[in-house]
One Martini backbone bead per residue (centre of mass of N, CA, C, O) as a GRO file, in nm:
protein
  324
    1MET     BB    1  -0.605  -2.794   1.152
    2LYS     BB    2  -0.736  -2.590   1.355
    3TYR     BB    3  -0.775  -2.794   1.589
    4LEU     BB    4  -0.479  -2.860   1.630
    5ALA     BB    5  -0.384  -2.574   1.692
    6VAL     BB    6  -0.561  -2.536   1.943
    7ALA     BB    7  -0.462  -2.778   2.105
    8THR     BB    8  -0.170  -2.687   2.117
    9CYS     BB    9  -0.221  -2.416   2.258
   10ILE     BB   10  -0.358  -2.520   2.514
   11ALA     BB   11  -0.114  -2.681   2.606
   12LEU     BB   12   0.083  -2.436   2.619
   13ALA     BB   13  -0.146  -2.263   2.807
   14SER     BB   14  -0.209  -2.413   3.085
   15GLY     BB   15  -0.093  -2.159   3.274
   16ALA     BB   16  -0.300  -1.967   3.206
   17THR     BB   17  -0.483  -1.675   3.278
   18THR     BB   18  -0.803  -1.472   3.331
   19THR     BB   19  -0.765  -1.224   3.535
   20SER     BB   20  -0.575  -1.055   3.306
   21ALA     BB   21  -0.639  -0.908   3.032
   22THR     BB   22  -0.501  -0.863   2.701
   23GLU     BB   23  -0.516  -0.604   2.474
   24LEU     BB   24  -0.515  -0.615   2.121
   25VAL     BB   25  -0.414  -0.419   1.839
   26GLY     BB   26  -0.552  -0.395   1.517
   27ALA     BB   27  -0.489  -0.377   1.147
   28VAL     BB   28  -0.678  -0.286   0.843
   29GLN     BB   29  -0.773  -0.188   0.505
   30PHE     BB   30  -1.028  -0.372   0.537
   31ASP     BB   31  -1.288  -0.573   0.537
   32GLU     BB   32  -1.447  -0.869   0.628
   33SER     BB   33  -1.418  -0.998   0.324
   34HIS     BB   34  -1.124  -1.009   0.342
   35ALA     BB   35  -0.854  -1.216   0.366
   36PHE     BB   36  -0.696  -1.056   0.578
   37THR     BB   37  -0.918  -1.039   0.791
   38LYS     BB   38  -0.962  -1.346   0.818
   39ALA     BB   39  -0.677  -1.408   0.913
   40LEU     BB   40  -0.694  -1.231   1.173
   41ARG     BB   41  -0.939  -1.376   1.295
   42GLU     BB   42  -0.793  -1.647   1.326
   43PHE     BB   43  -0.575  -1.549   1.510
   44GLU     BB   44  -0.767  -1.460   1.737
   45ARG     BB   45  -0.908  -1.726   1.789
   46VAL     BB   46  -0.663  -1.902   1.857
   47ALA     BB   47  -0.535  -1.718   2.077
   48GLY     BB   48  -0.782  -1.703   2.262
   49GLU     BB   49  -0.816  -2.006   2.318
   50CYS     BB   50  -0.525  -2.070   2.401
   51SER     BB   51  -0.527  -1.844   2.649
   52GLY     BB   52  -0.810  -1.852   2.798
   53GLY     BB   53  -0.863  -1.519   2.762
   54SER     BB   54  -0.594  -1.336   2.805
   55LEU     BB   55  -0.659  -1.267   2.504
   56THR     BB   56  -0.752  -0.975   2.332
   57PHE     BB   57  -0.943  -0.793   2.064
   58ASP     BB   58  -0.883  -0.491   1.834
   59LEU     BB   59  -1.006  -0.451   1.513
   60HIS     BB   60  -0.921  -0.226   1.256
   61LEU     BB   61  -1.087  -0.108   0.982
   62ASN     BB   62  -1.062   0.064   0.690
   63SER     BB   63  -0.805   0.249   0.768
   64GLU     BB   64  -0.843   0.378   1.059
   65LEU     BB   65  -0.503   0.353   1.122
   66GLY     BB   66  -0.433   0.355   0.823
   67LEU     BB   67  -0.155   0.215   0.681
   68GLU     BB   68   0.076  -0.024   0.655
   69LYS     BB   69   0.319   0.164   0.709
   70ASP     BB   70   0.201   0.262   0.980
   71TYR     BB   71   0.182  -0.003   1.129
   72PHE     BB   72   0.484  -0.072   1.121
   73GLU     BB   73   0.591   0.175   1.267
   74ASN     BB   74   0.430   0.127   1.526
   75MET     BB   75   0.540  -0.153   1.595
   76SER     BB   76   0.836  -0.061   1.614
   77GLN     BB   77   0.755   0.149   1.858
   78GLY     BB   78   0.517   0.029   2.042
   79ILE     BB   79   0.249   0.156   1.901
   80ALA     BB   80  -0.115   0.131   1.858
   81VAL     BB   81   0.008  -0.143   1.713
   82ASP     BB   82   0.031  -0.509   1.726
   83TYR     BB   83  -0.132  -0.611   1.456
   84ALA     BB   84  -0.062  -0.713   1.105
   85ILE     BB   85  -0.078  -0.676   0.760
   86VAL     BB   86   0.230  -0.661   0.556
   87SER     BB   87   0.407  -0.547   0.315
   88PRO     BB   88   0.739  -0.581   0.244
   89SER     BB   89   0.779  -0.294   0.115
   90HIS     BB   90   0.708  -0.151   0.406
   91MET     BB   91   0.998  -0.265   0.539
   92SER     BB   92   1.251  -0.128   0.387
   93THR     BB   93   1.334   0.102   0.585
   94PHE     BB   94   1.449  -0.125   0.783
   95SER     BB   95   1.454  -0.383   0.573
   96GLN     BB   96   1.623  -0.466   0.288
   97LYS     BB   97   1.539  -0.780   0.272
   98ALA     BB   98   1.226  -0.808   0.274
   99PRO     BB   99   1.148  -0.775  -0.045
  100LEU     BB  100   1.248  -1.055  -0.139
  101MET     BB  101   0.973  -1.211  -0.064
  102ASP     BB  102   0.830  -1.011  -0.314
  103MET     BB  103   0.972  -1.087  -0.565
  104PRO     BB  104   0.980  -1.102  -0.877
  105PHE     BB  105   1.009  -1.431  -0.985
  106LEU     BB  106   1.053  -1.622  -0.723
  107PHE     BB  107   0.816  -1.807  -0.814
  108ARG     BB  108   0.708  -2.065  -1.008
  109ASP     BB  109   0.450  -2.138  -0.822
  110LEU     BB  110   0.214  -2.223  -0.596
  111ASP     BB  111   0.358  -2.474  -0.486
  112HIS     BB  112   0.624  -2.334  -0.424
  113TRP     BB  113   0.517  -2.114  -0.240
  114ASN     BB  114   0.390  -2.302  -0.023
  115ALA     BB  115   0.653  -2.455   0.048
  116VAL     BB  116   0.806  -2.211   0.156
  117MET     BB  117   0.613  -2.154   0.389
  118GLU     BB  118   0.615  -2.441   0.529
  119GLN     BB  119   0.954  -2.445   0.543
  120ASP     BB  120   1.066  -2.163   0.637
  121ALA     BB  121   1.255  -2.002   0.416
  122LEU     BB  122   1.206  -1.696   0.549
  123ALA     BB  123   1.355  -1.676   0.827
  124PRO     BB  124   1.601  -1.482   0.767
  125LEU     BB  125   1.416  -1.237   0.706
  126ALA     BB  126   1.268  -1.227   0.977
  127ALA     BB  127   1.525  -1.179   1.145
  128ASP     BB  128   1.589  -0.901   1.020
  129VAL     BB  129   1.330  -0.759   1.101
  130LEU     BB  130   1.367  -0.794   1.404
  131GLN     BB  131   1.641  -0.646   1.425
  132GLN     BB  132   1.562  -0.369   1.265
  133ALA     BB  133   1.232  -0.333   1.378
  134ASP     BB  134   1.094  -0.498   1.609
  135VAL     BB  135   0.947  -0.728   1.428
  136ARG     BB  136   0.726  -0.993   1.396
  137LEU     BB  137   0.694  -1.288   1.196
  138ILE     BB  138   0.411  -1.522   1.242
  139GLY     BB  139   0.304  -1.519   0.935
  140TYR     BB  140   0.164  -1.628   0.600
  141ALA     BB  141   0.009  -1.469   0.365
  142GLY     BB  142  -0.162  -1.465   0.063
  143GLY     BB  143  -0.171  -1.560  -0.310
  144GLY     BB  144  -0.163  -1.356  -0.520
  145THR     BB  145  -0.167  -1.307  -0.866
  146ARG     BB  146   0.033  -1.103  -1.060
  147ASN     BB  147  -0.060  -0.858  -1.303
  148LEU     BB  148  -0.126  -0.676  -1.580
  149ILE     BB  149  -0.267  -0.344  -1.606
  150VAL     BB  150  -0.422  -0.242  -1.911
  151ASN     BB  151  -0.522  -0.020  -2.191
  152LYS     BB  152  -0.384  -0.261  -2.356
  153PRO     BB  153  -0.268  -0.509  -2.526
  154VAL     BB  154  -0.023  -0.750  -2.374
  155THR     BB  155   0.183  -1.035  -2.525
  156THR     BB  156   0.472  -0.907  -2.579
  157MET     BB  157   0.783  -0.772  -2.581
  158GLU     BB  158   0.716  -0.547  -2.779
  159GLU     BB  159   0.463  -0.439  -2.614
  160LEU     BB  160   0.634  -0.390  -2.343
  161GLN     BB  161   0.805  -0.184  -2.455
  162GLY     BB  162   0.801   0.107  -2.265
  163LEU     BB  163   0.589   0.065  -2.047
  164PRO     BB  164   0.397   0.266  -1.859
  165MET     BB  165   0.435   0.201  -1.502
  166ARG     BB  166   0.336   0.086  -1.193
  167VAL     BB  167   0.513   0.064  -0.879
  168MET     BB  168   0.645  -0.018  -0.608
  169GLY     BB  169   0.886   0.120  -0.381
  170ALA     BB  170   1.074  -0.097  -0.409
  171PRO     BB  171   1.362  -0.118  -0.594
  172ILE     BB  172   1.324  -0.407  -0.718
  173GLN     BB  173   1.079  -0.338  -0.888
  174THR     BB  174   1.215  -0.147  -1.086
  175ARG     BB  175   1.447  -0.337  -1.181
  176ILE     BB  176   1.277  -0.563  -1.300
  177PHE     BB  177   1.105  -0.388  -1.507
  178GLU     BB  178   1.348  -0.286  -1.658
  179ALA     BB  179   1.461  -0.568  -1.745
  180ILE     BB  180   1.173  -0.624  -1.912
  181LYS     BB  181   1.131  -0.325  -2.068
  182ALA     BB  182   0.995  -0.139  -1.901
  183ALA     BB  183   0.842   0.181  -1.749
  184PRO     BB  184   0.890   0.250  -1.436
  185SER     BB  185   0.694   0.390  -1.153
  186VAL     BB  186   0.634   0.561  -0.857
  187ILE     BB  187   0.303   0.524  -0.717
  188ALA     BB  188   0.046   0.576  -0.548
  189TYR     BB  189  -0.213   0.369  -0.501
  190SER     BB  190  -0.443   0.597  -0.492
  191GLU     BB  191  -0.333   0.707  -0.800
  192VAL     BB  192  -0.364   0.493  -1.028
  193TYR     BB  193  -0.633   0.538  -1.165
  194ASN     BB  194  -0.578   0.834  -1.255
  195ALA     BB  195  -0.312   0.779  -1.412
  196ILE     BB  196  -0.447   0.610  -1.633
  197GLN     BB  197  -0.683   0.797  -1.714
  198THR     BB  198  -0.464   1.048  -1.787
  199GLY     BB  199  -0.181   0.910  -1.908
  200VAL     BB  200   0.071   0.876  -1.722
  201ILE     BB  201  -0.014   0.577  -1.754
  202ASP     BB  202  -0.082   0.231  -1.883
  203ALA     BB  203   0.005   0.078  -1.607
  204ALA     BB  204  -0.014  -0.201  -1.380
  205GLU     BB  205  -0.004  -0.408  -1.073
  206ASN     BB  206  -0.203  -0.702  -0.974
  207GLU     BB  207  -0.443  -0.856  -0.813
  208ALA     BB  208  -0.771  -0.938  -0.818
  209ALA     BB  209  -0.861  -0.795  -0.556
  210GLY     BB  210  -0.753  -0.514  -0.640
  211ILE     BB  211  -0.907  -0.481  -0.903
  212GLU     BB  212  -1.185  -0.495  -0.772
  213GLN     BB  213  -1.175  -0.281  -0.544
  214MET     BB  214  -1.048  -0.037  -0.745
  215LYS     BB  215  -1.152  -0.060  -1.044
  216PHE     BB  216  -0.925  -0.097  -1.275
  217TYR     BB  217  -1.101  -0.199  -1.520
  218GLU     BB  218  -1.198   0.090  -1.611
  219VAL     BB  219  -0.880   0.167  -1.715
  220GLY     BB  220  -0.765  -0.160  -1.716
  221PRO     BB  221  -0.906  -0.418  -1.910
  222GLU     BB  222  -0.615  -0.538  -1.982
  223ILE     BB  223  -0.493  -0.860  -1.898
  224SER     BB  224  -0.165  -0.958  -1.836
  225LEU     BB  225  -0.035  -1.293  -1.799
  226THR     BB  226   0.258  -1.289  -1.626
  227ARG     BB  227   0.291  -1.402  -1.339
  228HIS     BB  228   0.526  -1.236  -1.157
  229ALA     BB  229   0.357  -1.283  -0.880
  230ILE     BB  230   0.342  -1.404  -0.539
  231THR     BB  231   0.215  -1.324  -0.257
  232VAL     BB  232   0.354  -1.184   0.051
  233ARG     BB  233   0.173  -1.158   0.379
  234PRO     BB  234   0.258  -1.073   0.670
  235ILE     BB  235   0.225  -1.137   1.004
  236ALA     BB  236   0.253  -0.880   1.234
  237PHE     BB  237   0.446  -0.822   1.551
  238SER     BB  238   0.512  -0.661   1.825
  239ASN     BB  239   0.787  -0.701   2.026
  240ALA     BB  240   0.712  -0.527   2.267
  241THR     BB  241   0.454  -0.685   2.321
  242PHE     BB  242   0.561  -0.974   2.330
  243GLU     BB  243   0.753  -0.921   2.589
  244ARG     BB  244   0.487  -0.877   2.783
  245LEU     BB  245   0.428  -1.160   2.766
  246THR     BB  246   0.381  -1.462   2.830
  247PRO     BB  247   0.503  -1.759   2.737
  248GLU     BB  248   0.224  -1.874   2.669
  249GLU     BB  249   0.129  -1.638   2.491
  250GLN     BB  250   0.357  -1.650   2.287
  251ALA     BB  251   0.288  -1.933   2.184
  252CYS     BB  252   0.009  -1.852   2.080
  253VAL     BB  253   0.093  -1.637   1.875
  254MET     BB  254   0.266  -1.820   1.695
  255ALA     BB  255   0.051  -2.034   1.626
  256ALA     BB  256  -0.169  -1.831   1.522
  257GLY     BB  257  -0.006  -1.714   1.290
  258LYS     BB  258   0.005  -1.974   1.124
  259ALA     BB  259  -0.301  -2.017   1.101
  260GLY     BB  260  -0.372  -1.746   0.968
  261GLY     BB  261  -0.187  -1.772   0.721
  262LYS     BB  262  -0.308  -2.031   0.605
  263LEU     BB  263  -0.589  -1.921   0.556
  264GLY     BB  264  -0.508  -1.684   0.376
  265ARG     BB  265  -0.382  -1.857   0.150
  266ASP     BB  266  -0.626  -2.029   0.081
  267LEU     BB  267  -0.815  -1.799   0.007
  268GLU     BB  268  -0.651  -1.627  -0.202
  269SER     BB  269  -0.560  -1.851  -0.402
  270GLY     BB  270  -0.858  -1.942  -0.462
  271GLN     BB  271  -0.987  -1.652  -0.542
  272ASP     BB  272  -0.826  -1.531  -0.772
  273SER     BB  273  -0.930  -1.685  -1.028
  274GLU     BB  274  -1.230  -1.637  -0.969
  275LYS     BB  275  -1.234  -1.329  -0.986
  276LEU     BB  276  -1.123  -1.302  -1.273
  277SER     BB  277  -1.344  -1.471  -1.413
  278ALA     BB  278  -1.587  -1.302  -1.319
  279MET     BB  279  -1.502  -1.035  -1.455
  280GLU     BB  280  -1.494  -1.152  -1.741
  281SER     BB  281  -1.790  -1.258  -1.753
  282ALA     BB  282  -1.897  -0.951  -1.694
  283GLY     BB  283  -1.717  -0.756  -1.892
  284LEU     BB  284  -1.473  -0.591  -1.738
  285LEU     BB  285  -1.259  -0.789  -1.873
  286LYS     BB  286  -0.944  -0.901  -2.036
  287THR     BB  287  -0.753  -1.178  -2.106
  288HIS     BB  288  -0.387  -1.230  -2.164
  289GLU     BB  289  -0.147  -1.407  -2.287
  290PHE     BB  290   0.191  -1.432  -2.228
  291THR     BB  291   0.410  -1.561  -2.481
  292GLU     BB  292   0.707  -1.462  -2.320
  293ARG     BB  293   0.779  -1.569  -2.024
  294ASP     BB  294   1.064  -1.688  -2.048
  295LYS     BB  295   1.195  -1.410  -2.099
  296LEU     BB  296   1.131  -1.285  -1.827
  297LEU     BB  297   1.294  -1.487  -1.656
  298GLU     BB  298   1.567  -1.436  -1.793
  299LEU     BB  299   1.587  -1.124  -1.727
  300ALA     BB  300   1.541  -1.149  -1.408
  301GLY     BB  301   1.767  -1.329  -1.293
  302PRO     BB  302   2.017  -1.132  -1.256
  303VAL     BB  303   1.869  -0.936  -1.066
  304LYS     BB  304   1.812  -1.126  -0.835
  305ARG     BB  305   2.108  -1.202  -0.777
  306SER     BB  306   2.219  -0.916  -0.733
  307TYR     BB  307   2.034  -0.839  -0.500
  308ALA     BB  308   2.115  -1.066  -0.306
  309GLU     BB  309   2.413  -0.988  -0.290
  310GLU     BB  310   2.378  -0.700  -0.172
  311LEU     BB  311   2.222  -0.829   0.093
  312GLY     BB  312   2.343  -1.107   0.178
  313ALA     BB  313   2.107  -1.333   0.029
  314THR     BB  314   2.188  -1.580  -0.149
  315ASP     BB  315   2.108  -1.818   0.036
  316VAL     BB  316   1.805  -1.756   0.034
  317LEU     BB  317   1.752  -1.777  -0.267
  318GLU     BB  318   1.858  -2.067  -0.298
  319ALA     BB  319   1.662  -2.196  -0.096
  320ILE     BB  320   1.404  -2.122  -0.245
  321GLU     BB  321   1.479  -2.254  -0.525
  322ALA     BB  322   1.518  -2.553  -0.382
  323VAL     BB  323   1.236  -2.585  -0.338
  324ASN     BB  324   0.980  -2.856  -0.389
   0.00000   0.00000   0.00000
């Protein structure tokens, strides 16, 4: 797959020259071992080869240039950052529709999620982000399955009732978890560990990579397998930068974004269950099946539809649900 992408890029960029290279600045919150970083490295590799060396890259790791919300704001303004992976929730200040692509209970399973990415069913949302924020979504990484991180076992609707938990800032996150009878509140990601430790909340939600990196298992060792979301993490690219590139380089960036996103999805979706199993085998946490998941889907359904209607995106939701 990667060789085909490179060959396609080289063909597209046959007219590119290497006399004056353009350096692009990237940013990521993680180190070289993280799937996001590897996805961006693949983007750089494919775009660099495709452009014949006219595009070069300077990727800043470990939050050196701030956090994802900072990257997105910078890309929107055409300053400091040219490319990054950004959670859709951090795009909501600009595009109200963007968080729909990361909405809880949007995807039936991993096969459905992957089919949506491959069939470009998120294109209308990407178009809104481009219009509202002047940022292009050029590929889709992600693939972590999010579950509840709790300081006590939660396996039924009764045990979920009124559970104080942290959610991300996009309003749909709060609405969905209220609908399934939890008690959500928005807390900064960096404060989640301490909030559980001190009893401000009893739970949060995340995928295995986040649980491992932030050591959430130390304060929330009981993992409730709600499987309420499969992450979508777009590779974003500043449109101001994009418009300064040659047509051949633009074609390279678009093709490389797809290649980087595909690698990121393959890595993260494959690593997710492995990481969770490894932590459980090491005695760091214990997983619990949520026995009434059908009830979660039933309660979330009306909220998803209402949210899509408010955004004028009912057609997008229906298109995603119709993907086989």
